[in-house]
Amino acid sequence: MARTWWKEAVIYQIYPRSFMDGNGDGIGDLRGIIEKLDYLQLLGVDVLWLSPVFESPNDDNGYDISDYRAIMKEFGGMADFDEMLEGIHARGMKLVMDLVVNHSSDEHSWFQESRSSTDNPYRDYYFWEPEPPNNWKSFFGGNAWEYDAPSGEYYLHLFSKKQPDLNWENQKVREEVYSLMRFWLDKGVDGFRMDVIPFISKRLDWPDMDPHDFSSAIEQIYANGPRLHEFLQEMNRKVSSHYDVMTVGEAPGVPPKWANLYVGEDREELNMIFHFGHMMLDWGPGGKFDPQSWGLKEFKEVFNTWHKAVGQKGWISIFLDNHDFPRLVSRWGNDREYRVESAKLLATLLLTMRGTPSIYQGTEIGMTNVAFDRLDDYRDLETINEYREAKERGDDLDALLKVVHRVGRDNVRTPLQWDDSPNAGFTAASEPWIKVNPNYREINVKAALADPDSVFFYYQQLLRFRKENLALVYGDYEPIDEGSDWLYAYRRWSKEGEFYIYLNFSSKEQTNIPFPTGIRTRLFISNYEPDASFKDTLRPWEARVYRVAAP
Ligand code: NOJ
């Protein structure tokens, strides 16, 4: 496989609202990011992906854009952006922006024009119908068609009412998107993460969805529409291929069998996608607020299947949490007795898999989920809408609050915990836009930097090792002992080296590990001190990476 910077890079995702407040108004901003660039360089990541920083009324924290060429006032201005970009490049890092073009904000001038009359030239920038043509549901609750009084028709919004879907059938819409992409690329940004990109081509016969199976509807009804690949190829031909950039598509609803239609090297569409196989493992038929249990076997199966599906022809990005899902250590690990051990084990998985890893802010210090006991402390519209609907249905609201503690998006949106001063050193304001996680006194960057055994330094070490060992980037992958429901073990190898990775996904000591026999190995990295008495045993959440010694 050809060597490329974006395959060897590790991404760090910043959720700007919660990263660092530079001007003391309680909201994270670009000056805050500038202040912390040295910290990110110290960690050793290569690419910063910023969740949207564009002008927005913030119905969905910036995923509703009202001006694609302006910086959100709360975050700063273009001068701050330019300084930030220069600071990132000066430290040898790159910047990837969030491209949210399945929909805009309803406050974007295009939609303002579009809704003003049925014969406005912007009318078909969006989807308008005299009656809802199907039973589609919005991701954030309620119907996906909203009646709009001024022109007496319904418009489509797969997300909130304030996020009308753009009509990609219209060549003018596509040219607008390409032009705004060029605007940022010409400024020097290094690529885009593309929000729900598989949704941009709609099924215009407007089929009904199965209201009892939201997950299948995502794949069969919302994503993978008839003109999708034509649009992605056009975007690549007209824009991306003219720059040396990283393009990563957020890809809910894309099954492994279609992966290489998006990322196959011969396709000229996207460099890679974030797939959702593992992220939706615990979704029940009713979606994320209807969680079900998951098992390690199924979890491993997702990675094995995706590896096979992409093979040597395409590339994916690996992530275990982001701004939409619970904290990695709370979801896949044990955030109580084994928080540090399991956070390090998950880091080992993330950074030894094949694909470009993406680390979400705060994960590098082992931040955990939060459990607010009042709905008033939640800010995410998804949670607030779900709560309102549950109340209308007469559901048990205490039970729902427990589900929110488990799956809600605000778990990952509390401010990054910088130190143990009030509000975790995130802001000088008395109140941040969302409360900090009360565990900030114990879990924070300052404490992590003072402790050589911290999760932070483990990430730093792994990031360095990955860079020095291309087998961990490009090498093949083969699972070991697929049937185990506590052990995740695999081999990575190429002509540059060979590694065996053992991860004990349990809070118990485990014996009978299928360690390799007959070859000489050396322990390369582990989250426990080496101890000869545990030679054949894995301690709770122990992770070990062995390197095969040269013959
Ligand atoms: C996916 C984004 O990651 C999420 O945060 C957002 O709410 C939806 N797309 C809508 O843009």
XYZ file of N, CA and C in Angstrom, residues 55-57 63-68 103-109 111-112 126 162-164:
66
model
N -20.188 30.405 11.775
C -21.324 31.172 12.308
C -22.547 30.259 12.402
N -23.208 30.310 13.566
C -24.298 29.361 13.807
C -25.164 29.839 14.951
N -26.482 29.631 14.847
C -27.333 29.955 16.003
C -27.230 28.897 17.101
N -23.422 22.479 14.481
C -23.747 21.584 13.357
C -24.948 22.126 12.573
N -25.271 23.383 12.828
C -26.310 24.111 12.102
C -25.673 25.432 11.686
N -25.172 25.481 10.457
C -24.313 26.599 10.041
C -25.112 27.659 9.285
N -24.951 28.920 9.714
C -25.678 29.987 9.033
C -24.762 30.798 8.119
N -23.447 30.650 8.280
C -22.524 31.277 7.336
C -21.242 30.443 7.300
N -21.032 29.782 6.165
C -19.914 28.831 6.068
C -18.556 29.525 5.933
N -26.993 19.511 5.534
C -28.005 20.497 5.913
C -27.304 21.792 6.271
N -28.075 22.868 6.307
C -27.537 24.138 6.818
C -28.400 24.504 8.017
N -28.179 25.689 8.545
C -29.104 26.222 9.549
C -30.317 26.812 8.832
N -31.449 26.853 9.505
C -32.603 27.548 8.908
C -32.349 29.057 8.883
N -31.298 29.504 9.593
C -30.985 30.935 9.576
C -29.971 31.297 8.493
N -29.551 30.310 7.713
C -28.682 30.613 6.579
C -29.488 31.418 5.563
N -28.823 32.355 4.881
C -29.582 33.192 3.934
C -30.223 32.336 2.840
N -31.698 29.491 3.160
C -33.009 28.990 3.612
C -33.981 30.148 3.820
N -33.465 31.272 4.267
C -34.340 32.443 4.427
C -34.984 32.796 3.091
N -33.448 23.416 -1.144
C -33.921 22.520 -0.069
C -35.041 21.657 -0.649
N -34.277 23.141 12.844
C -33.404 24.244 12.464
C -32.233 23.769 11.592
N -32.338 22.521 11.086
C -31.289 21.981 10.205
C -31.919 21.420 8.924
N -32.481 22.311 8.082
C -33.103 21.817 6.845
C -32.078 21.152 5.918
